[in-house]
CSV table of C-alpha atoms in Angstrom, one decimal:
chain,number,residue,atom,x,y,z
A,749,MET,CA,5.1,-28.8,21.7
A,750,TRP,CA,6.1,-32.5,21.5
A,751,GLY,CA,3.4,-34.4,19.7
A,752,ILE,CA,2.2,-31.1,18.3
A,753,LEU,CA,5.3,-29.5,16.9
A,754,SER,CA,8.5,-31.4,16.2
A,755,GLU,CA,11.9,-30.7,17.8
A,756,SER,CA,12.9,-28.8,14.7
A,757,ASP,CA,9.9,-26.5,15.0
A,758,VAL,CA,10.7,-25.7,18.6
A,759,ALA,CA,14.3,-24.8,17.6
A,760,GLY,CA,13.1,-22.9,14.5
A,761,GLU,CA,12.2,-19.3,14.2
A,762,HIS,CA,8.9,-19.7,12.4
A,763,VAL,CA,5.9,-21.7,13.5
A,764,ASP,CA,2.7,-22.2,11.5
A,765,VAL,CA,0.1,-24.0,13.7
A,766,ALA,CA,-2.1,-24.7,10.8
A,767,ALA,CA,0.6,-26.7,9.0
A,768,LYS,CA,0.6,-29.3,11.7
A,769,LYS,CA,-1.7,-32.2,12.5
A,770,ARG,CA,-5.1,-31.3,14.1
A,771,VAL,CA,-4.5,-30.1,17.7
A,772,GLU,CA,-6.7,-32.2,20.1
A,773,PHE,CA,-8.2,-30.7,23.2
A,774,GLU,CA,-5.9,-32.7,25.5
A,775,GLU,CA,-2.9,-31.4,23.7
A,776,CYS,CA,-3.6,-27.8,24.3
A,777,ALA,CA,-2.1,-27.5,27.7
A,778,GLU,CA,1.1,-29.0,26.3
A,779,LEU,CA,1.1,-26.4,23.4
A,780,ALA,CA,0.6,-23.5,25.8
A,781,ALA,CA,3.4,-24.7,28.0
A,782,ALA,CA,5.7,-25.1,25.1
A,783,LEU,CA,5.0,-21.6,23.8
A,784,ALA,CA,5.5,-20.2,27.2
A,785,THR,CA,9.0,-21.7,27.5
A,786,SER,CA,10.3,-21.3,24.0
A,787,PHE,CA,13.2,-18.9,23.5
A,788,SER,CA,13.7,-19.4,19.8
A,789,VAL,CA,10.3,-19.0,18.1
A,790,SER,CA,10.1,-15.4,16.8
A,791,ALA,CA,7.1,-15.7,14.4
A,792,LEU,CA,3.8,-17.5,15.0
A,793,LYS,CA,1.0,-17.9,12.4
A,794,VAL,CA,-2.4,-19.1,13.5
A,795,TRP,CA,-5.0,-20.2,10.9
A,796,THR,CA,-8.7,-20.9,11.6
A,797,CYS,CA,-8.8,-22.6,15.0
A,798,PRO,CA,-11.4,-23.8,17.5
A,799,ALA,CA,-11.9,-22.3,21.0
A,800,HIS,CA,-9.6,-24.6,22.9
A,801,LEU,CA,-6.7,-23.9,20.7
A,802,ALA,CA,-7.2,-20.2,20.9
A,803,VAL,CA,-7.3,-20.3,24.6
A,804,ALA,CA,-4.0,-22.3,24.7
A,805,ILE,CA,-2.3,-20.0,22.4
A,806,THR,CA,-3.4,-16.9,24.4
A,807,ALA,CA,-2.1,-18.5,27.5
A,808,GLY,CA,1.3,-19.3,25.9
A,809,LEU,CA,1.8,-15.9,24.4
A,810,GLY,CA,1.1,-14.3,27.8
A,811,ARG,CA,4.3,-15.9,29.2
A,812,ASN,CA,6.4,-16.1,26.0
A,813,SER,CA,9.4,-13.8,25.7
A,814,SER,CA,10.6,-14.5,22.2
A,815,VAL,CA,7.7,-14.2,19.7
A,816,ARG,CA,8.0,-10.9,17.7
A,817,SER,CA,5.4,-11.5,15.0
A,818,LEU,CA,1.9,-12.9,15.3
A,819,SER,CA,-0.4,-13.4,12.3
A,820,VAL,CA,-4.0,-14.6,12.6
A,821,SER,CA,-5.9,-15.6,9.4
A,822,GLU,CA,-9.4,-16.9,9.0
A,823,ASN,CA,-10.4,-19.3,6.2
A,824,LEU,CA,-13.3,-17.5,4.7
A,825,PHE,CA,-15.0,-20.8,3.6
A,826,SER,CA,-14.7,-22.9,6.8
A,827,GLU,CA,-15.3,-22.6,10.5
A,828,THR,CA,-14.9,-19.3,12.3
A,829,CYS,CA,-11.5,-18.5,13.9
A,830,VAL,CA,-12.4,-17.9,17.6
A,831,PHE,CA,-9.5,-15.4,17.9
A,832,THR,CA,-11.5,-12.9,15.8
A,833,HIS,CA,-14.7,-13.2,17.9
A,834,GLY,CA,-14.1,-12.0,21.5
A,835,ALA,CA,-11.6,-10.6,23.9
A,836,LEU,CA,-9.1,-13.5,23.6
A,837,LEU,CA,-6.9,-11.6,21.1
A,838,GLY,CA,-6.9,-8.4,23.1
A,839,THR,CA,-5.8,-10.5,26.1
A,840,ALA,CA,-2.9,-12.0,24.1
A,841,LEU,CA,-1.8,-8.6,22.9
A,842,LYS,CA,-2.1,-7.0,26.4
A,843,ASN,CA,-0.2,-9.8,28.3
A,844,ASN,CA,2.7,-10.3,25.8
A,845,CYS,CA,5.7,-8.1,26.2
A,846,THR,CA,7.7,-8.8,23.0
A,847,LEU,CA,5.3,-8.6,20.1
A,848,GLU,CA,6.3,-6.0,17.5
A,849,SER,CA,4.2,-7.1,14.5
A,850,PHE,CA,0.5,-8.2,14.4
A,851,ASP,CA,-1.5,-9.0,11.3
A,852,MET,CA,-5.1,-10.3,11.2
A,853,PHE,CA,-7.3,-11.2,8.2
A,854,CYS,CA,-10.9,-12.4,8.8
A,855,ARG,CA,-14.3,-12.6,7.3
A,856,ASP,CA,-15.9,-10.0,9.7
A,857,VAL,CA,-14.2,-7.8,12.2
A,858,GLN,CA,-16.2,-8.2,15.4
A,859,SER,CA,-16.8,-5.2,17.6
A,860,ASP,CA,-15.9,-7.0,20.8
A,861,CYS,CA,-12.6,-8.2,19.3
A,862,ALA,CA,-11.8,-4.7,17.9
A,863,LEU,CA,-12.5,-3.0,21.3
A,864,ALA,CA,-10.4,-5.5,23.1
A,865,MET,CA,-7.5,-4.8,20.8
A,866,ALA,CA,-8.0,-1.1,21.1
A,867,ASP,CA,-7.9,-1.5,24.9
A,868,ALA,CA,-4.7,-3.5,24.7
A,869,LEU,CA,-3.1,-0.8,22.5
A,870,GLN,CA,-4.2,2.0,24.9
A,871,LYS,CA,-2.7,0.3,28.0
A,872,GLY,CA,0.8,-0.1,26.6
A,873,SER,CA,2.2,-2.3,24.0
A,874,THR,CA,5.5,-3.1,22.2
A,875,LEU,CA,3.7,-3.3,18.9
A,876,LYS,CA,5.2,-1.3,16.0
A,877,ASP,CA,3.1,-2.7,13.2
A,878,PHE,CA,-0.7,-3.3,13.5
A,879,GLN,CA,-2.8,-4.6,10.6
A,880,VAL,CA,-6.5,-5.7,10.8
A,881,ARG,CA,-8.2,-6.4,7.5
A,882,GLY,CA,-11.9,-7.6,7.3
A,883,ALA,CA,-13.4,-8.9,4.2
A,884,SER,CA,-17.0,-7.8,5.1
A,885,PHE,CA,-18.9,-5.2,3.2
A,886,PHE,CA,-19.0,-1.7,4.7
A,887,ALA,CA,-22.5,-2.2,6.1
A,888,ARG,CA,-21.1,-4.6,8.7
A,889,GLY,CA,-18.3,-4.5,11.1
A,890,PRO,CA,-17.4,-2.3,14.1
A,891,ASP,CA,-19.1,1.2,14.4
A,892,ASP,CA,-17.9,4.6,15.6
A,893,ALA,CA,-17.6,3.5,19.2
A,894,THR,CA,-14.8,1.2,18.1
A,895,GLY,CA,-13.3,3.9,15.8
A,896,VAL,CA,-13.1,6.3,18.6
A,897,ALA,CA,-11.5,3.7,20.8
A,898,LEU,CA,-8.9,2.9,18.2
A,899,ALA,CA,-8.2,6.7,17.8
A,900,GLU,CA,-7.7,7.0,21.5
A,901,ALA,CA,-5.2,4.1,21.3
A,902,LEU,CA,-3.3,5.8,18.6
A,903,LYS,CA,-3.2,9.0,20.7
A,904,ARG,CA,-1.7,7.2,23.6
A,905,ASN,CA,0.4,4.4,22.1
A,906,PRO,CA,4.1,5.4,22.1
A,907,THR,CA,5.5,2.6,19.9
A,908,MET,CA,3.1,2.3,16.9
A,909,GLN,CA,4.8,3.1,13.6
A,910,SER,CA,2.4,1.4,11.1
A,911,PHE,CA,-1.4,1.2,11.6
A,912,GLU,CA,-4.0,-0.3,9.3
A,913,PHE,CA,-7.7,-1.1,10.0
A,914,HIS,CA,-10.2,-2.1,7.3
A,915,GLY,CA,-13.6,-3.6,7.7
A,916,GLY,CA,-15.6,-1.2,9.9
A,917,ARG,CA,-18.4,1.4,9.7
A,918,PHE,CA,-16.5,4.4,10.6
A,919,SER,CA,-18.0,7.8,9.8
A,920,ASN,CA,-17.7,11.4,11.0
A,921,GLN,CA,-17.3,10.6,14.8
A,922,SER,CA,-14.4,8.2,14.0
A,923,GLY,CA,-13.0,10.7,11.4
A,924,ASP,CA,-12.9,13.5,13.9
A,925,ALA,CA,-11.4,11.3,16.6
A,926,MET,CA,-8.7,10.0,14.2
A,927,ALA,CA,-7.9,13.6,13.0
A,928,GLU,CA,-7.3,14.6,16.6
A,929,ALA,CA,-5.2,11.5,17.2
A,930,LEU,CA,-3.0,12.2,14.2
A,931,LYS,CA,-2.4,15.7,15.2
A,932,THR,CA,-0.8,14.6,18.5
A,933,ASN,CA,0.8,11.3,17.5
A,934,VAL,CA,4.6,11.8,16.9
A,935,VAL,CA,5.8,8.3,16.1
A,936,LEU,CA,3.3,7.0,13.5
A,937,GLN,CA,4.8,6.7,10.0
A,938,SER,CA,2.2,4.8,8.0
A,939,PHE,CA,-1.6,5.1,8.4
A,940,ARG,CA,-4.3,3.1,6.4
A,941,PHE,CA,-8.0,3.4,7.3
A,942,GLU,CA,-11.5,3.1,5.9
A,943,PHE,CA,-14.0,5.8,6.3
A,944,GLY,CA,-17.7,6.2,5.2
A,945,GLU,CA,-20.2,8.9,4.9
A,946,LEU,CA,-17.8,11.7,5.9
A,947,VAL,CA,-19.0,15.3,5.6
A,948,LYS,CA,-16.9,18.3,4.4
A,949,GLU,CA,-15.8,19.4,7.9
A,950,THR,CA,-14.4,16.0,8.7
A,951,GLY,CA,-12.5,15.9,5.4
A,952,ILE,CA,-11.0,19.3,6.4
A,953,ALA,CA,-10.1,18.0,9.8
A,954,LEU,CA,-8.3,15.0,8.4
A,955,GLY,CA,-6.3,17.1,5.9
A,956,ASP,CA,-5.3,19.5,8.6
A,957,ALA,CA,-4.2,16.6,10.8
A,958,LEU,CA,-1.9,15.4,8.1
A,959,GLN,CA,-0.4,18.8,7.8
A,960,ALA,CA,0.1,19.1,11.6
A,961,ASN,CA,1.6,15.6,11.9
A,962,SER,CA,5.4,15.5,11.9
A,963,SER,CA,6.0,11.8,11.5
A,964,LEU,CA,3.6,10.4,8.9
A,965,GLU,CA,5.1,9.5,5.6
A,966,SER,CA,2.5,7.2,4.1
A,967,VAL,CA,-1.3,7.5,4.1
A,968,HIS,CA,-3.8,5.3,2.4
A,969,LEU,CA,-7.6,6.2,2.9
A,970,ASP,CA,-10.6,4.3,1.6
A,971,PHE,CA,-13.6,6.6,1.3
A,972,ARG,CA,-17.0,4.9,0.9
A,973,GLY,CA,-20.1,6.9,0.3
A,974,CYS,CA,-18.5,10.1,1.4
A,975,ASP,CA,-19.7,13.6,0.5
A,976,PRO,CA,-17.6,14.6,-2.5
A,977,GLU,CA,-16.8,17.9,-0.6
A,978,ALA,CA,-15.1,15.9,2.1
A,979,THR,CA,-12.8,14.2,-0.5
A,980,VAL,CA,-12.0,17.5,-2.1
A,981,ALA,CA,-11.3,19.2,1.2
A,982,PHE,CA,-8.9,16.3,2.2
A,983,VAL,CA,-7.1,16.4,-1.2
A,984,GLU,CA,-6.8,20.2,-1.1
A,985,ALA,CA,-4.7,19.8,2.1
A,986,ILE,CA,-2.3,17.5,0.2
A,987,LYS,CA,-1.1,20.4,-2.0
A,988,GLU,CA,0.7,22.1,0.8
A,989,ASN,CA,1.9,18.9,2.6
A,990,SER,CA,5.7,18.7,2.6
A,991,LYS,CA,6.1,15.5,4.7
A,992,LEU,CA,4.0,12.8,2.9
A,993,LYS,CA,6.0,10.5,0.6
A,994,SER,CA,3.2,8.0,-0.2
A,995,LEU,CA,-0.5,8.7,-0.8
A,996,GLY,CA,-3.3,6.2,-1.6
A,997,LEU,CA,-6.9,7.0,-2.2
A,998,CYS,CA,-9.8,4.6,-3.1
A,999,LEU,CA,-13.1,6.2,-3.9
A,1000,ASP,CA,-16.7,5.2,-4.7
A,1001,ALA,CA,-16.9,8.1,-7.1
A,1002,CYS,CA,-14.8,10.9,-8.6
A,1003,GLY,CA,-16.6,13.9,-9.9
A,1004,ALA,CA,-15.0,16.8,-11.8
A,1005,GLU,CA,-14.2,18.8,-8.7
A,1006,THR,CA,-12.4,15.8,-7.1
A,1007,GLY,CA,-10.5,15.1,-10.2
A,1008,LYS,CA,-9.4,18.7,-10.5
A,1009,ALA,CA,-8.2,18.8,-6.9
A,1010,LEU,CA,-6.3,15.6,-7.3
A,1011,ALA,CA,-4.6,16.8,-10.4
A,1012,GLU,CA,-3.7,20.1,-8.8
A,1013,ALA,CA,-2.3,18.3,-5.8
A,1014,LEU,CA,0.0,16.1,-7.9
A,1015,THR,CA,1.2,19.1,-9.8
A,1016,GLU,CA,1.9,21.3,-6.8
A,1017,ASN,CA,3.2,18.8,-4.2
A,1018,SER,CA,6.9,18.2,-4.5
A,1019,THR,CA,7.5,15.5,-1.9
A,1020,LEU,CA,5.2,12.6,-2.9
A,1021,GLN,CA,7.1,9.7,-4.3
A,1022,SER,CA,4.2,7.1,-4.5
A,1023,PHE,CA,0.6,7.6,-5.6
A,1024,ASP,CA,-2.0,4.9,-5.7
A,1025,PHE,CA,-5.5,5.9,-7.0
A,1026,GLY,CA,-8.5,3.7,-7.5
A,1027,ILE,CA,-12.2,4.0,-8.2
A,1028,ARG,CA,-14.2,1.1,-6.7
A,1029,TYR,CA,-16.1,-1.2,-9.0
A,1030,GLY,CA,-19.8,-0.9,-8.3
A,1031,GLY,CA,-19.3,2.4,-6.5
A,1032,VAL,CA,-22.1,4.8,-6.3
A,1033,GLY,CA,-21.8,8.4,-7.6
A,1034,PRO,CA,-20.5,10.2,-10.7
A,1035,ILE,CA,-17.2,9.4,-12.3
A,1036,SER,CA,-15.9,12.3,-14.3
A,1037,ASP,CA,-15.0,11.6,-17.9
A,1038,GLY,CA,-12.0,13.8,-17.6
A,1039,ILE,CA,-10.4,12.4,-14.4
A,1040,GLY,CA,-7.9,10.2,-16.2
A,1041,LEU,CA,-6.9,13.0,-18.6
A,1042,ALA,CA,-6.5,15.4,-15.7
A,1043,LEU,CA,-4.2,12.9,-13.9
A,1044,ALA,CA,-2.2,12.4,-17.1
A,1045,GLU,CA,-1.6,16.1,-17.4
A,1046,ALA,CA,-0.5,16.3,-13.7
A,1047,LEU,CA,2.0,13.5,-14.3
A,1048,LYS,CA,3.6,15.6,-17.1
A,1049,GLU,CA,4.3,18.3,-14.6
A,1050,ASN,CA,5.2,16.3,-11.6
A,1051,ARG,CA,8.9,15.8,-10.8
A,1052,SER,CA,8.9,13.8,-7.6
A,1053,LEU,CA,6.8,10.7,-8.1
A,1054,HIS,CA,8.7,7.4,-8.5
A,1055,SER,CA,5.7,5.0,-8.4
A,1056,VAL,CA,2.1,5.4,-9.7
A,1057,HIS,CA,-0.8,3.0,-9.8
A,1058,ILE,CA,-4.1,4.0,-11.3
A,1059,SER,CA,-7.2,1.8,-11.3
A,1060,MET,CA,-10.4,2.9,-13.1
A,1061,PRO,CA,-13.3,0.6,-13.9
A,1062,GLU,CA,-14.7,2.4,-17.0
A,1063,GLU,CA,-13.5,1.5,-20.5
A,1064,ASP,CA,-11.4,4.5,-21.4
A,1065,PHE,CA,-8.6,4.1,-24.0
A,1066,GLN,CA,-8.2,7.9,-24.2
A,1067,THR,CA,-6.9,7.9,-20.6
A,1068,GLY,CA,-4.4,5.2,-21.6
A,1069,LEU,CA,-3.2,7.3,-24.6
A,1070,ALA,CA,-2.9,10.4,-22.3
A,1071,LEU,CA,-0.9,8.4,-19.7
A,1072,ALA,CA,1.4,7.1,-22.4
A,1073,GLU,CA,2.0,10.7,-23.6
A,1074,ALA,CA,2.7,11.7,-20.0
A,1075,LEU,CA,5.4,9.0,-19.7
A,1076,LYS,CA,7.3,10.4,-22.6
A,1077,GLY,CA,8.2,13.6,-20.8
A,1078,ASN,CA,8.3,12.3,-17.2
A,1079,SER,CA,11.9,11.9,-15.9
A,1080,THR,CA,11.3,10.5,-12.4
A,1081,LEU,CA,8.8,7.7,-12.6
A,1082,LEU,CA,10.4,4.2,-12.1
A,1083,SER,CA,7.2,2.1,-11.9
A,1084,PHE,CA,3.9,2.6,-13.5
A,1085,SER,CA,0.7,0.4,-13.5
A,1086,PHE,CA,-2.7,1.0,-15.0
A,1087,PHE,CA,-5.8,-1.1,-14.5
A,1088,ASN,CA,-8.6,-0.4,-17.0
A,1089,ASN,CA,-10.8,-2.4,-19.3
A,1090,ASP,CA,-9.0,-0.7,-22.2
A,1091,ALA,CA,-5.5,-0.8,-20.7
A,1092,TYR,CA,-4.5,-3.7,-22.8
A,1093,SER,CA,-6.1,-2.6,-26.1
A,1094,THR,CA,-3.7,-2.7,-29.1
A,1095,ILE,CA,-3.9,1.2,-29.4
A,1096,VAL,CA,-2.9,1.7,-25.7
A,1097,ARG,CA,-0.1,-0.9,-25.9
A,1098,ARG,CA,1.3,0.8,-29.1
A,1099,ALA,CA,1.2,4.2,-27.3
A,1100,MET,CA,3.0,2.7,-24.3
A,1101,ALA,CA,5.7,1.1,-26.6
A,1102,SER,CA,6.2,4.5,-28.3
A,1103,ALA,CA,6.5,6.3,-25.0
A,1104,LEU,CA,9.2,3.9,-23.7
A,1105,GLU,CA,11.3,4.6,-26.8
A,1106,GLN,CA,11.9,8.0,-25.3
A,1107,ASN,CA,11.6,7.3,-21.6
A,1108,VAL,CA,14.8,5.9,-20.0
A,1109,MET,CA,13.7,5.8,-16.3
A,1110,VAL,CA,10.7,3.5,-16.2
A,1111,ARG,CA,11.8,0.0,-15.3
A,1112,SER,CA,8.5,-1.5,-14.4
A,1113,LEU,CA,5.3,-1.2,-16.4
A,1114,HIS,CA,2.1,-3.2,-15.7
A,1115,LEU,CA,-1.0,-3.0,-17.7
A,1116,TYR,CA,-4.1,-4.9,-16.3
A,1117,ALA,CA,-7.4,-5.4,-18.0
A,1118,SER,CA,-10.4,-7.8,-17.9
A,1119,ILE,CA,-10.8,-9.3,-21.3
A,1120,THR,CA,-14.1,-11.0,-22.3
A,1121,PRO,CA,-13.6,-13.5,-25.2
A,1122,PRO,CA,-16.7,-13.4,-27.3
A,1123,GLU,CA,-16.9,-17.2,-27.4
A,1124,SER,CA,-16.6,-17.7,-23.7
A,1125,GLY,CA,-19.3,-15.5,-22.2
A,1126,TYR,CA,-17.3,-14.8,-19.0
A,1127,SER,CA,-14.7,-12.3,-17.9
A,1128,LEU,CA,-11.1,-13.6,-18.1
A,1129,ASN,CA,-8.3,-11.9,-16.3
A,1130,ARG,CA,-5.1,-13.8,-16.9
A,1131,VAL,CA,-2.0,-12.0,-15.8
A,1132,MET,CA,1.4,-13.4,-16.6
A,1133,GLY,CA,4.3,-11.3,-15.2
A,1134,GLY,CA,2.1,-8.3,-15.1
A,1135,TRP,CA,1.0,-8.7,-18.7
A,1136,VAL,CA,-2.6,-9.7,-19.5
A,1137,GLU,CA,-2.7,-12.2,-22.4
A,1138,ALA,CA,-4.6,-10.8,-25.4
A,1139,GLU,CA,-4.9,-11.2,-29.1
A,1140,GLY,CA,-2.6,-9.1,-31.3
A,1141,GLY,CA,0.0,-6.6,-30.4
A,1142,ALA,CA,2.8,-9.1,-30.0
A,1143,ASP,CA,5.3,-6.6,-31.6
A,1144,ASP,CA,4.2,-3.9,-29.2
A,1145,ASP,CA,4.6,-6.3,-26.2
A,1146,GLN,CA,8.1,-7.2,-27.4
A,1147,ALA,CA,9.0,-3.5,-27.8
A,1148,ILE,CA,7.7,-2.7,-24.3
A,1149,LYS,CA,9.7,-5.6,-22.7
A,1150,MET,CA,12.9,-4.7,-24.6
A,1151,ALA,CA,12.6,-1.0,-23.6
A,1152,LEU,CA,12.1,-2.0,-19.9
A,1153,ALA,CA,15.1,-4.3,-20.1
A,1154,ARG,CA,17.1,-1.5,-21.7
A,1155,ASN,CA,16.1,0.9,-18.9
A,1156,ARG,CA,17.1,-1.7,-16.2
A,1157,GLU,CA,20.5,-2.1,-17.9
A,1158,LEU,CA,20.9,1.8,-18.0
A,1159,HIS,CA,20.2,1.9,-14.3
A,1160,ARG,CA,22.9,-0.7,-13.6
A,1161,THR,CA,25.3,1.5,-15.7
A,1162,TRP,CA,24.4,4.7,-13.8
A,1163,SER,CA,24.7,2.9,-10.5
A,1164,ALA,CA,28.2,1.7,-11.5
A,1165,VAL,CA,29.2,5.3,-12.5
A,1166,SER,CA,27.7,6.6,-9.2
A,1167,ALA,CA,29.9,4.1,-7.4
A,1168,LEU,CA,32.9,5.5,-9.2
A,1169,ARG,CA,32.0,9.0,-8.2
A,1170,SER,CA,31.5,8.1,-4.6
A,1171,ARG,CA,35.0,6.5,-4.4
A,1172,GLY,CA,36.7,9.7,-5.3
A,1173,SER,CA,37.8,8.6,-8.7
A,1174,GLY,CA,38.8,10.8,-11.6
A,1175,PHE,CA,35.3,10.8,-12.9
A,1176,GLY,CA,34.0,12.3,-9.6
A,1177,CYS,CA,36.4,15.2,-10.0
A,1178,LEU,CA,34.9,16.2,-13.5
A,1179,HIS,CA,33.8,19.8,-13.2
A,1180,GLY,CA,30.0,20.3,-13.4
A,1181,TRP,CA,27.1,18.2,-14.5
A,1182,ARG,CA,27.6,19.1,-18.2
A,1183,LEU,CA,30.7,16.9,-18.8
A,1184,GLN,CA,29.3,14.1,-16.6
A,1185,ARG,CA,26.0,14.4,-18.6
A,1186,ALA,CA,28.0,13.9,-21.8
A,1187,VAL,CA,29.6,10.7,-20.5
A,1188,ILE,CA,26.1,9.3,-19.4
A,1189,GLY,CA,24.7,10.4,-22.7
A,1190,PHE,CA,27.0,8.0,-24.5
A,1191,PHE,CA,25.0,5.1,-23.0
A,1192,MET,CA,21.6,6.5,-23.9
A,1193,PRO,CA,19.6,5.4,-27.0
A,1194,SER,CA,19.3,8.0,-29.7
A,1195,SER,CA,15.6,8.1,-29.5
A,1196,CYS,CA,15.6,9.5,-25.9
A,1197,THR,CA,14.8,13.2,-25.6
A,1198,HIS,CA,15.6,13.8,-22.0
A,1199,PHE,CA,18.1,13.0,-19.3
A,1200,PRO,CA,17.6,11.8,-15.7
A,1201,PRO,CA,18.0,14.5,-13.0
A,1202,ALA,CA,21.6,15.4,-12.1
A,1203,ASP,CA,21.5,13.8,-8.7
A,1204,ALA,CA,20.1,10.6,-10.0
A,1205,LEU,CA,23.7,9.3,-10.2
A,1206,ASP,CA,24.2,10.1,-6.5
A,1207,ARG,CA,21.2,8.4,-5.2
A,1208,GLY,CA,20.6,5.6,-7.8
A,1209,ALA,CA,17.1,6.9,-8.3
A,1210,PRO,CA,15.5,10.1,-9.8
A,1211,THR,CA,14.6,13.0,-7.5
A,1212,ALA,CA,12.5,16.0,-7.6
A,1213,ARG,CA,15.3,18.3,-8.8
A,1214,ALA,CA,15.4,18.7,-12.5
A,1215,ALA,CA,18.6,18.3,-14.5
């Protein structure tokens, strides 16, 4: 890599090709040879690059025995990255025997590139983490032929633990194939995928697949233009699922039936720890007026969730008030965020401040909103530390920040007590939770109306079991 990468780069663990001077055509053979013989480089990042550089990197990776992580990123406003257009990337993945992590972001995911990657994954790979994200709209990108090939790769690949693919036109054929793959895969732990135009039967198949899968802990699905019955059928299956710990759903629309099914799933499921729900801006289809209120009611009953993110485009301060009310009685949530055009209104902030007077568990709270100053004529979304700047409500903001700081300090106190118990101290010998509860109560503010679960001390975080 002399002349291309310095001596320190060769000896270092991370190499960013884009950070170096422009690689000329005659230097590519040198780069390929250097990559092939390097024993120290473990991470390689490739930005937008011309064809000759892509060929050189592919050749070097084919013989390299040290690179564990490869990241390919395309500048959306400049020349195309050749890696994302053709079989080169598939060749690199197929020939390398050490890669464990692959991440690609590009303007449009090309079908030939996606098929080449699927072929590489089918024929054996060391990859454990595979992420492909395209910025194209749903009308473009790979079709069901690619979706089926990717599903076949998941069915056969013995090492993949995390799989993500966004930027394709995958409908029922892909959905059915993925459902079949998820039923048989026994190593995959995280699955993120984008579907469109699914029918009810495919939604049922996907839900059944999650129930049958014994290894999946995290699922995030993006449903575009799908039949509402497909979404409802999928969500219904979540009620009985006892393995998933993290669920994410992004929808074009959310009618009353979908909202009801989601709320029931959150109420009845006792293993989910993280829930991320969003309704897409500009989505087509109905958005039920009561979806936010239904989710808020579900959070009052849920005793397993640690983290919740809700994003809804409509202005709806009633949902904000209902969510604040839900926080008052929830004893397991540690992190909560809400994106809504009314999320940072004075009335919602005041309600959140009031909720945190009683809630001692939430240590991270983020309210996001798009604010349009009358004099500017454009939408302003300025976030500083998770808080959107807005007029008024300074006292409420301060109250929220002080409550969060108090909760973080309480958590440190409980962690210290937990450490004492684990060391076999006298405190650990106290009989029963009642006396221990009294000791912990000494540190709690008088405004708090509930305690953390009994085993929060043991694990340093709340669990599904009530105190």
